[in-house]
Amino acid sequence: MIRSLLIVFILSLFFATSCEKEDNVRPNILFIMSDDHAYQAISAYDERLIQTPNIDRIADEGMLFTNASVTNSICAPSRAVILTGKHSHINGKIDNIAKFDDSQMTFPQLFKEAGYQTAMFGKLHFGNNPKGIDDFQILPGQGDYINPRFLGKDKDTIITGYVTDIITDLTLNWFKNKRDKDKPFLTFYLHKAPHRAWWPSPEKFAEFYNKEFPEPENLYDDYSGRGTAAKTAEMNLLTHMQYMQDSKVRPSVFENMENVEPKIVYARGDGTFFEPSSNSFNNRYGRANEEQKKKYDITLDKISKDFEANWPNMNDKEKMQWKFQRYMQDYLATISSVDDNVGRVLDYLDESGLDENTIVIYTSDQGFYLGEHGWFDKRFIYDESFKTPLMIKWPNQIKPGTTNEEMVQNLDFAQTFLEAAMIEAPEDMQGESLVPLLKGNHNQWDREAVYYHYYEYPSVHMAKRHYGIVNKEYKLTHFYYDVDEWELYDRVNDPSEMNNVYNDPNYKDIVVKLTMN
Ligand code: SGN
Ligand code: CA
């Protein structure tokens, strides 16, 4: 009797310690996501526009995915796909307007149930009470760059300063002062930058003004090789980008000038229309206090002066060039702040020793056009907005400095994190865990193609509804709703997607094969 009691006692001790151990073993997860961050603007992918040494650290110490994509290239739907592990037509958040049904399962809830502590800081885009999150401070909707308002679990606050710095301060404060050190964490660190209208901090605004950036080869694209959707989209720099709200020419400048802004009426998703007005400048700049305004004014004055002096003599090509440079200066300036701040968080993980057992992910809710095809914005299945940056570091599991070319998607994130944390994923999630790829077991990965579907039309930027299938060699897409047009791109021979070869007899077999898939 005494002997068997002793055995039970020893066994229970063994299980108690091994369970405790297990909790130190389960990895922490830090999910970093920016809003509209093009892979062309991360030096780990492309060094032509900007150096991002801190974001690159994640790739240097981990794995860089060169073929990562989204299932639906628009903000809130992408976030819903990430949280649910389900395509838009299943999770219901098909566009920025549809309501997110928060009675459905999202992966943070599973982490919380499994004993993880969960936190979220920055831009979520929908809802004001993310499920399964213990502690949060999130921007309402799109949020503001300057002196932003945050929704907290208990109260709302307006915090003075620049949004990218503040989101980082909140995240670091949570790590240092609020985190329960006995539990593993799942932390969302979600930047608003570099979303339109690309307001940098005053310091970066000044630093990037006057820098000159190389133009993409197809900046002056006339869309002749494409269908109606590319021709009618309202996201061209020359015809749809606004001097006042985007290029930041002061509203007062326009009082003495006529017919400057391209005439544009934006459609809202609910079928109503609006014209961009000086409010779009004033509401943003107007958030700054006097001290902040003084700093912004130095660069704003230079922009307006340059515009007033030169615009009347510019031809269309020069206007395009002027807008492209202004766009890149501000867009990249906001990214420079993101990079500095990601560096602060990575430094903290290193200094605290947390880095050793923390998976760090850097991604964006989708890609973005930086003048390719003459465009800004996203939405289309064409590469710059279909693809998204993705890099993951996981010490002792991922070989540092590796590159992966598989067709992975944001749909895969939930199952990846669940497997890494040894939590069972629900059967109805639709992605694939990336853990085998992260661990170098490529033979366990057999995906050949991915599915894409964009729904938000008619709406701002007027990108028509379409769905498609993409593999490493081809992209087949169908534009529908108010058109019925098919497009096929040869991704190997025409990587910039300038020529639709759907009707080219040489590609007949490919079309048949992809349509049957
Ligand atoms: C705003 C922007 C658009 C952008 C949408 C959606 N206009 O309407 O350019 O496409 O958000 O962006 S702005 O004048 O308000 O800047 S998303 O990232 O939220 O999907
Ligand atoms: Ca976005």
Coordinates of C-alpha atoms and ligand atoms in Angstrom, one line a residue:
M1 CA 0.0 0.0 0.0
I2 CA 2.7 2.4 1.1
R3 CA 4.7 1.4 -2.0
S4 CA 1.8 2.2 -4.4
L5 CA 1.1 5.5 -2.7
L6 CA 4.7 6.4 -3.1
I7 CA 4.5 5.5 -6.8
V8 CA 1.4 7.7 -7.2
F9 CA 3.2 10.5 -5.4
I10 CA 6.3 10.3 -7.5
L11 CA 4.2 10.1 -10.7
S12 CA 2.2 13.1 -9.8
L13 CA 5.3 15.0 -9.0
F14 CA 6.7 14.0 -12.4
F15 CA 3.5 15.2 -14.3
A16 CA 3.3 18.4 -12.3
T17 CA 6.9 19.4 -13.2
S18 CA 6.6 18.3 -16.8
C19 CA 3.4 20.4 -17.2
E20 CA 5.1 23.4 -15.7
K21 CA 8.0 22.8 -18.1
E22 CA 5.6 22.6 -21.0
D23 CA 4.5 26.1 -20.3
N24 CA 8.0 27.4 -20.6
V25 CA 8.3 25.4 -23.8
R26 CA 5.2 26.8 -25.6
P27 CA 6.5 29.6 -27.7
N28 CA 5.4 33.2 -27.4
I29 CA 4.0 34.8 -30.5
L30 CA 4.5 38.4 -31.5
F31 CA 2.4 39.2 -34.6
I32 CA 3.5 42.5 -36.3
M33 CA 1.3 43.8 -39.1
S34 CA 1.4 47.1 -40.9
D35 CA -1.4 48.5 -43.1
D36 CA -0.7 48.7 -46.8
H37 CA 3.0 48.0 -46.6
A38 CA 4.2 47.0 -50.1
Y39 CA 7.0 44.4 -50.2
Q40 CA 8.8 46.8 -52.7
A41 CA 9.3 49.0 -49.6
I42 CA 11.2 46.5 -47.5
S43 CA 14.9 46.2 -48.2
A44 CA 14.9 42.4 -47.5
Y45 CA 12.8 42.2 -50.7
D46 CA 14.0 45.2 -52.8
E47 CA 16.6 47.8 -52.0
R48 CA 15.7 50.4 -54.6
L49 CA 13.4 52.5 -52.5
I50 CA 14.3 52.3 -48.8
Q51 CA 16.5 50.6 -46.3
T52 CA 14.5 48.9 -43.5
P53 CA 17.3 47.3 -41.4
N54 CA 15.1 46.5 -38.4
I55 CA 12.3 44.7 -40.3
D56 CA 15.1 42.9 -42.3
R57 CA 16.4 41.5 -39.0
I58 CA 13.4 39.2 -38.9
A59 CA 14.3 37.8 -42.3
D60 CA 18.0 37.6 -41.5
E61 CA 17.2 35.6 -38.3
G62 CA 14.4 33.6 -39.9
M63 CA 12.6 32.9 -43.1
L64 CA 11.6 35.3 -45.9
F65 CA 8.5 34.3 -48.0
T66 CA 8.8 35.6 -51.5
N67 CA 5.4 34.3 -52.7
A68 CA 3.1 35.1 -49.8
S69 CA -0.3 36.5 -50.9
V70 CA -3.7 37.5 -49.5
T71 CA -7.1 36.0 -50.4
N72 CA -8.8 39.4 -50.8
S73 CA -6.6 42.5 -51.0
I74 CA -8.4 44.9 -48.7
C75 CA -8.0 45.8 -45.1
A76 CA -10.8 44.6 -42.9
P77 CA -11.5 41.4 -44.9
S78 CA -7.8 40.5 -44.8
R79 CA -7.9 40.8 -41.0
A80 CA -11.0 38.7 -40.8
V81 CA -9.3 36.0 -42.9
I82 CA -6.3 36.1 -40.5
L83 CA -8.4 35.8 -37.4
T84 CA -10.8 33.1 -38.6
G85 CA -8.5 31.1 -40.9
K86 CA -11.4 31.1 -43.4
H87 CA -12.0 32.7 -46.8
S88 CA -14.1 35.8 -47.0
H89 CA -17.2 34.0 -48.4
I90 CA -17.1 31.7 -45.4
N91 CA -16.3 34.3 -42.6
G92 CA -18.7 36.8 -44.2
K93 CA -16.5 39.9 -44.0
I94 CA -16.3 40.2 -47.8
D95 CA -15.5 43.9 -47.9
N96 CA -14.8 46.9 -45.6
I97 CA -18.5 47.6 -45.2
A98 CA -19.9 44.1 -44.3
K99 CA -20.3 43.5 -40.5
F100 CA -17.9 41.0 -39.0
D101 CA -19.9 38.3 -37.2
D102 CA -18.0 38.1 -34.0
S103 CA -19.9 35.1 -32.8
Q104 CA -17.6 33.0 -34.9
M105 CA -14.4 31.5 -33.6
T106 CA -11.2 33.5 -34.0
F107 CA -7.8 32.0 -33.1
P108 CA -7.0 34.3 -30.2
Q109 CA -10.0 32.8 -28.3
L110 CA -8.4 29.4 -28.7
F111 CA -5.1 30.7 -27.4
K112 CA -6.8 32.3 -24.4
E113 CA -8.6 29.0 -23.6
A114 CA -5.3 27.2 -23.8
G115 CA -3.8 29.4 -21.1
Y116 CA -2.0 32.0 -23.2
Q117 CA -2.3 35.7 -22.3
T118 CA -3.4 37.8 -25.2
A119 CA -3.0 41.5 -26.1
M120 CA -3.5 43.8 -29.1
F121 CA -2.3 47.3 -29.8
G122 CA -2.9 49.5 -32.9
K123 CA -5.2 49.1 -35.9
L124 CA -7.7 46.3 -36.0
H125 CA -10.1 48.2 -38.3
F126 CA -13.4 46.6 -37.1
G127 CA -15.3 46.2 -33.9
N128 CA -14.4 47.7 -30.5
N129 CA -14.0 44.6 -28.4
P130 CA -11.8 41.9 -30.1
K131 CA -12.7 38.5 -28.8
G132 CA -10.2 36.4 -26.8
I133 CA -8.0 39.5 -26.2
D134 CA -7.2 40.1 -22.5
D135 CA -5.8 43.6 -22.9
F136 CA -6.1 46.0 -25.8
Q137 CA -5.8 49.5 -27.0
I138 CA -7.0 49.8 -30.6
L139 CA -7.7 52.6 -33.0
P140 CA -11.3 53.2 -33.9
G141 CA -11.8 52.2 -37.6
Q142 CA -8.9 53.7 -39.6
G143 CA -7.6 55.8 -36.7
D144 CA -5.5 59.0 -37.0
Y145 CA -1.8 59.6 -37.5
I146 CA -1.6 62.6 -35.2
N147 CA -2.7 62.6 -31.6
P148 CA -4.9 59.5 -32.2
R149 CA -7.8 58.2 -30.1
F150 CA -7.6 54.7 -28.8
L151 CA -10.4 52.3 -27.6
G152 CA -9.3 50.4 -24.5
K153 CA -10.9 47.6 -22.6
D154 CA -12.2 50.0 -19.9
K155 CA -11.8 53.5 -21.3
D156 CA -11.1 55.6 -24.5
T157 CA -8.1 57.9 -24.5
I158 CA -6.5 60.4 -26.9
I159 CA -2.8 60.2 -26.8
T160 CA -0.6 63.1 -27.8
G161 CA 2.1 62.2 -30.4
Y162 CA 2.6 60.2 -33.6
V163 CA 0.7 57.0 -34.0
T164 CA 3.5 54.7 -34.9
D165 CA 5.5 55.7 -31.8
I166 CA 2.5 55.5 -29.6
I167 CA 1.4 52.0 -30.7
T168 CA 5.0 50.9 -29.9
D169 CA 5.0 52.7 -26.5
L170 CA 1.7 50.9 -25.6
T171 CA 3.2 47.5 -26.7
L172 CA 6.4 48.0 -24.8
N173 CA 4.6 49.2 -21.7
W174 CA 2.5 46.1 -21.8
F175 CA 5.6 43.9 -22.1
K176 CA 7.4 45.7 -19.3
N177 CA 4.7 46.4 -16.8
K178 CA 1.5 44.4 -17.6
R179 CA 2.6 41.0 -18.9
D180 CA 2.0 38.0 -16.6
K181 CA 5.5 36.5 -16.7
D182 CA 4.2 33.0 -15.8
K183 CA 2.2 32.6 -19.0
P184 CA 3.2 32.5 -22.7
F185 CA 1.8 35.4 -24.8
L186 CA 0.1 36.1 -28.1
T187 CA 0.6 39.8 -28.8
F188 CA -0.7 41.7 -31.8
Y189 CA 1.4 44.9 -32.6
L190 CA -0.6 46.4 -35.5
H191 CA 0.6 49.6 -37.3
K192 CA -1.7 52.1 -39.0
A193 CA 1.2 53.2 -41.2
P194 CA 1.7 53.4 -44.1
H195 CA -2.0 53.8 -44.9
R196 CA -3.2 56.7 -47.0
A197 CA -3.0 59.7 -46.6
W198 CA 0.6 58.9 -45.6
W199 CA 1.2 61.5 -42.8
P200 CA 4.7 61.0 -41.5
S201 CA 6.1 62.3 -38.2
P202 CA 7.2 66.0 -38.6
E203 CA 10.9 64.8 -38.5
K204 CA 10.6 62.1 -41.1
F205 CA 8.4 64.5 -43.2
A206 CA 11.3 66.9 -43.4
E207 CA 13.9 64.2 -43.8
F208 CA 12.2 62.5 -46.8
Y209 CA 11.1 65.7 -48.6
N210 CA 13.5 66.4 -51.5
K211 CA 14.7 62.8 -51.6
E212 CA 14.3 61.4 -55.1
F213 CA 13.1 57.9 -55.9
P214 CA 13.3 55.7 -59.0
E215 CA 10.1 55.4 -61.0
P216 CA 8.8 51.9 -61.8
E217 CA 9.1 51.0 -65.5
N218 CA 5.3 50.9 -66.0
L219 CA 4.4 54.2 -64.3
Y220 CA 3.0 55.5 -67.5
D221 CA 1.0 52.4 -68.3
D222 CA -1.9 53.0 -70.7
Y223 CA -3.6 49.6 -69.8
S224 CA -3.7 48.7 -73.4
G225 CA -2.9 45.0 -72.8
R226 CA -5.6 44.7 -70.1
G227 CA -9.4 44.6 -69.8
T228 CA -12.0 47.1 -68.7
A229 CA -11.3 46.7 -64.9
A230 CA -7.7 48.1 -65.2
K231 CA -8.9 50.9 -67.5
T232 CA -11.7 52.1 -65.3
A233 CA -10.1 51.8 -61.8
E234 CA -9.8 55.1 -60.0
M235 CA -6.3 54.7 -58.6
N236 CA -4.1 56.4 -61.1
L237 CA -1.6 58.9 -59.7
L238 CA -2.2 61.5 -62.4
T239 CA -6.0 61.3 -62.6
H240 CA -7.1 60.2 -59.1
M241 CA -4.4 61.2 -56.6
Q242 CA -5.3 64.5 -54.9
Y243 CA -2.9 67.4 -54.7
M244 CA -4.4 68.6 -51.5
Q245 CA -5.2 65.5 -49.5
D246 CA -2.4 63.2 -50.8
S247 CA 0.4 65.5 -51.9
K248 CA -0.3 67.9 -49.0
V249 CA -0.5 71.2 -50.9
R250 CA -2.3 73.6 -48.5
P251 CA -6.0 74.2 -49.2
S252 CA -5.3 78.0 -49.3
V253 CA -3.1 77.6 -52.4
F254 CA -6.2 76.5 -54.4
E255 CA -8.1 79.7 -53.6
N256 CA -6.2 81.5 -56.4
M257 CA -5.9 78.7 -58.8
E258 CA -8.6 77.0 -61.0
N259 CA -9.1 73.5 -62.3
V260 CA -6.2 72.1 -60.5
E261 CA -7.5 69.0 -58.9
P262 CA -8.6 66.2 -61.2
K263 CA -12.4 66.2 -61.0
I264 CA -13.2 63.0 -59.2
V265 CA -16.3 61.7 -57.4
Y266 CA -15.6 58.8 -55.1
A267 CA -18.1 56.0 -54.7
R268 CA -18.8 54.8 -51.2
G269 CA -19.5 51.1 -50.7
D270 CA -23.1 51.8 -49.8
G271 CA -23.8 53.2 -53.3
T272 CA -23.5 56.9 -52.4
F273 CA -20.9 59.2 -53.8
F274 CA -18.7 62.0 -52.4
E275 CA -16.2 64.6 -53.7
P276 CA -12.8 64.9 -51.8
S277 CA -12.8 68.2 -50.1
S278 CA -10.4 70.4 -48.2
N279 CA -11.7 68.6 -45.0
S280 CA -9.6 65.7 -45.9
F281 CA -6.5 67.9 -45.4
N282 CA -7.8 70.0 -42.6
N283 CA -9.1 67.1 -40.5
R284 CA -5.7 65.5 -40.5
Y285 CA -3.4 68.5 -40.1
G286 CA -6.0 70.1 -37.8
R287 CA -5.4 67.3 -35.2
A288 CA -1.9 68.7 -34.6
N289 CA -1.4 71.0 -31.6
E290 CA 0.4 74.4 -32.1
E291 CA 3.9 73.0 -31.4
Q292 CA 3.4 70.1 -33.8
K293 CA 1.9 72.3 -36.5
K294 CA 5.0 74.5 -36.3
K295 CA 7.2 71.5 -37.1
Y296 CA 4.9 70.3 -40.0
D297 CA 4.7 73.9 -41.4
I298 CA 8.3 74.0 -42.4
T299 CA 7.8 71.1 -44.9
L300 CA 4.2 72.0 -45.8
D301 CA 5.3 75.5 -46.8
K302 CA 8.0 74.2 -49.1
I303 CA 5.6 71.8 -50.8
S304 CA 3.0 74.6 -51.4
K305 CA 5.7 77.0 -52.7
D306 CA 7.1 74.5 -55.1
F307 CA 3.6 73.6 -56.3
E308 CA 2.5 77.2 -56.9
A309 CA 5.7 78.1 -58.7
N310 CA 5.9 75.0 -61.0
W311 CA 2.5 73.4 -61.5
P312 CA 1.2 76.0 -64.0
N313 CA 4.0 75.1 -66.4
M314 CA 3.9 71.3 -66.0
N315 CA 2.8 68.9 -68.7
D316 CA 1.0 65.7 -67.8
K317 CA 4.2 63.7 -67.6
E318 CA 5.7 66.2 -65.2
K319 CA 2.6 66.2 -63.1
M320 CA 2.8 62.5 -62.8
Q321 CA 6.5 62.7 -61.9
W322 CA 5.8 65.4 -59.3
K323 CA 3.0 63.4 -57.7
F324 CA 5.1 60.2 -57.7
Q325 CA 7.9 61.8 -55.9
R326 CA 5.6 63.4 -53.3
Y327 CA 3.8 60.1 -52.8
M328 CA 7.0 58.1 -52.3
Q329 CA 8.5 60.8 -50.0
D330 CA 5.5 60.5 -47.6
Y331 CA 4.7 56.8 -47.9
L332 CA 8.4 55.9 -47.3
A333 CA 8.7 58.4 -44.5
T334 CA 5.9 56.6 -42.6
I335 CA 7.7 53.3 -43.2
S336 CA 10.9 54.6 -41.9
S337 CA 9.1 55.3 -38.5
V338 CA 7.7 51.8 -38.6
D339 CA 11.1 50.4 -39.1
D340 CA 12.6 52.4 -36.2
N341 CA 9.8 51.3 -33.9
V342 CA 10.0 47.6 -34.9
G343 CA 13.7 47.9 -34.0
R344 CA 12.7 49.2 -30.5
V345 CA 10.5 46.1 -29.9
L346 CA 13.1 43.6 -31.3
D347 CA 15.7 45.2 -29.0
Y348 CA 13.5 44.8 -26.0
L349 CA 12.9 41.1 -26.8
D350 CA 16.7 40.6 -27.2
E351 CA 17.5 42.5 -24.0
S352 CA 14.9 40.7 -21.9
G353 CA 15.9 37.3 -23.3
L354 CA 12.3 36.8 -24.5
D355 CA 13.6 36.5 -28.1
E356 CA 14.8 33.0 -27.5
N357 CA 11.3 31.5 -27.2
T358 CA 9.3 34.1 -29.2
I359 CA 8.1 33.6 -32.8
V360 CA 8.1 37.0 -34.5
I361 CA 6.0 37.6 -37.7
Y362 CA 6.2 40.7 -39.9
T363 CA 3.5 41.1 -42.5
S364 CA 1.0 43.5 -44.0
D365 CA -2.8 43.2 -44.5
Q366 CA -2.0 43.3 -48.2
G367 CA 0.5 44.7 -50.7
F368 CA 0.2 48.1 -52.4
Y369 CA 1.0 49.8 -55.7
L370 CA 3.9 52.2 -55.5
G371 CA 3.4 53.7 -59.0
E372 CA 3.4 50.3 -60.8
H373 CA 0.7 50.5 -63.6
G374 CA 0.5 54.2 -62.7
W375 CA -1.4 53.2 -59.5
F376 CA -1.6 53.7 -55.8
D377 CA -4.0 51.6 -53.6
K378 CA -4.5 47.8 -53.8
R379 CA -7.6 45.5 -54.3
F380 CA -6.5 43.9 -57.6
I381 CA -5.2 40.3 -58.0
Y382 CA -2.3 41.8 -59.9
D383 CA 1.0 41.0 -58.1
E384 CA 1.8 44.2 -56.2
S385 CA -1.4 44.0 -54.2
F386 CA -2.0 40.2 -54.4
K387 CA 1.3 39.5 -52.8
T388 CA 2.1 40.7 -49.2
P389 CA 5.4 40.8 -47.3
L390 CA 5.9 37.9 -44.9
M391 CA 8.9 37.0 -42.7
I392 CA 9.0 34.8 -39.6
K393 CA 11.7 34.2 -37.1
W394 CA 11.6 31.3 -34.6
P395 CA 15.0 30.7 -32.9
N396 CA 16.2 27.1 -33.0
Q397 CA 13.3 26.0 -35.3
I398 CA 13.9 28.1 -38.5
K399 CA 17.3 28.2 -40.1
P400 CA 18.4 31.9 -40.1
G401 CA 18.5 33.6 -43.5
T402 CA 16.3 31.2 -45.4
T403 CA 14.1 32.1 -48.3
N404 CA 10.9 30.3 -49.2
E405 CA 9.1 30.5 -52.5
E406 CA 5.9 28.5 -51.8
M407 CA 2.5 30.0 -52.4
V408 CA 1.5 30.6 -48.8
Q409 CA -1.4 32.9 -47.7
N410 CA -2.7 35.0 -44.8
L411 CA -5.3 32.2 -44.7
D412 CA -2.6 30.0 -43.2
F413 CA -1.6 32.1 -40.3
A414 CA -4.1 30.9 -37.7
Q415 CA -3.3 27.2 -38.2
T416 CA 0.4 28.0 -38.2
F417 CA 0.3 29.7 -34.8
L418 CA -2.0 27.1 -33.4
E419 CA 0.3 24.3 -34.4
A420 CA 3.3 26.1 -33.1
A421 CA 1.6 26.6 -29.7
M422 CA 0.4 22.9 -29.7
I423 CA -3.3 23.9 -29.8
E424 CA -5.6 21.9 -32.0
A425 CA -7.0 23.8 -34.9
P426 CA -10.7 23.6 -35.7
E427 CA -11.5 21.2 -38.6
D428 CA -13.3 24.0 -40.6
M429 CA -10.3 26.3 -40.9
Q430 CA -9.3 26.4 -44.5
G431 CA -5.5 27.2 -44.5
E432 CA -2.5 25.0 -44.0
S433 CA -0.1 25.3 -41.1
L434 CA 3.3 26.6 -42.3
V435 CA 5.1 24.8 -39.5
P436 CA 6.5 22.1 -41.8
L437 CA 7.9 24.8 -44.1
L438 CA 9.4 26.7 -41.2
K439 CA 11.1 23.6 -40.0
G440 CA 12.5 22.8 -43.5
N441 CA 10.2 19.8 -44.2
H442 CA 9.2 20.8 -47.7
N443 CA 8.0 17.3 -48.6
Q444 CA 5.1 17.9 -46.3
W445 CA 3.8 20.8 -48.5
D446 CA 2.0 20.1 -51.7
R447 CA -0.1 23.2 -52.5
E448 CA 0.0 24.1 -56.2
A449 CA -2.4 27.0 -56.4
V450 CA -4.3 29.6 -54.4
Y451 CA -7.8 31.1 -54.7
Y452 CA -8.5 34.9 -54.6
H453 CA -11.7 36.9 -54.5
Y454 CA -12.3 40.7 -54.3
Y455 CA -15.8 42.0 -53.7
E456 CA -15.9 45.7 -52.9
Y457 CA -17.4 47.3 -56.0
P458 CA -18.8 49.8 -56.6
S459 CA -16.7 51.6 -54.0
V460 CA -13.8 53.9 -53.6
H461 CA -11.2 53.3 -56.4
M462 CA -13.8 51.4 -58.5
A463 CA -11.8 48.2 -58.8
K464 CA -14.3 45.7 -60.3
R465 CA -15.3 42.4 -58.6
H466 CA -13.2 39.5 -59.5
Y467 CA -12.0 36.0 -58.5
G468 CA -9.1 34.0 -59.7
I469 CA -6.7 31.1 -59.3
V470 CA -2.9 31.6 -59.2
N471 CA -0.1 29.2 -59.4
K472 CA 3.6 29.9 -59.7
E473 CA 3.4 30.1 -63.5
Y474 CA -0.1 31.5 -64.3
K475 CA -2.8 33.8 -63.0
L476 CA -6.4 33.3 -64.3
T477 CA -9.0 35.8 -63.3
H478 CA -12.7 36.5 -64.0
F479 CA -14.1 40.1 -63.7
Y480 CA -17.8 40.0 -63.1
Y481 CA -20.8 41.9 -61.8
D482 CA -21.1 44.6 -64.5
V483 CA -18.7 43.0 -66.9
D484 CA -17.9 39.4 -67.9
E485 CA -14.2 39.4 -68.8
W486 CA -11.4 36.8 -68.3
E487 CA -7.7 37.6 -68.0
L488 CA -4.7 35.2 -68.1
Y489 CA -1.2 36.3 -67.2
D490 CA 2.0 34.4 -67.8
R491 CA 3.8 35.1 -64.6
V492 CA 7.2 33.7 -65.8
N493 CA 7.4 35.6 -69.1
D494 CA 5.4 38.7 -68.2
P495 CA 6.0 39.3 -64.5
S496 CA 4.7 42.9 -64.7
E497 CA 1.4 41.6 -66.0
M498 CA 1.2 43.9 -69.0
N499 CA -0.4 41.4 -71.5
N500 CA -3.6 39.5 -71.0
V501 CA -3.1 36.3 -73.0
Y502 CA -6.5 34.7 -72.3
N503 CA -7.4 34.8 -76.0
D504 CA -3.9 33.8 -77.3
P505 CA -4.3 30.4 -78.9
N506 CA -0.9 29.4 -77.5
Y507 CA -2.4 29.4 -74.0
K508 CA -5.6 27.6 -74.8
D509 CA -4.5 24.4 -72.9
I510 CA -3.5 26.4 -69.9
V511 CA -6.9 28.1 -69.8
V512 CA -8.7 24.8 -70.0
K513 CA -6.5 23.2 -67.3
L514 CA -6.9 26.2 -64.9
T515 CA -10.7 26.5 -65.5
M516 CA -11.2 22.8 -64.6
N517 CA -9.2 23.1 -61.4
Ligands
SGN1 C1 -9.9 55.1 -47.4 C2 -8.8 55.6 -48.4 C3 -8.8 54.8 -49.6 C4 -8.6 53.3 -49.2 C5 -9.7 52.9 -48.3 C6 -9.6 51.5 -47.8 N1 -9.1 57.0 -48.8 O1 -11.2 55.3 -48.0 O2 -7.7 55.2 -50.5 O3 -8.6 52.5 -50.3 O4 -9.6 53.8 -47.1 O5 -8.4 51.2 -47.2 S1 -8.7 58.2 -47.8 O6 -9.0 59.4 -48.5 O7 -9.6 58.1 -46.6 O8 -7.4 58.1 -47.5 S2 -8.3 50.1 -46.2 O9 -6.9 49.8 -45.9 O10 -9.0 50.4 -45.0 O11 -8.9 48.9 -46.8
CA2 CA -4.8 47.9 -45.7

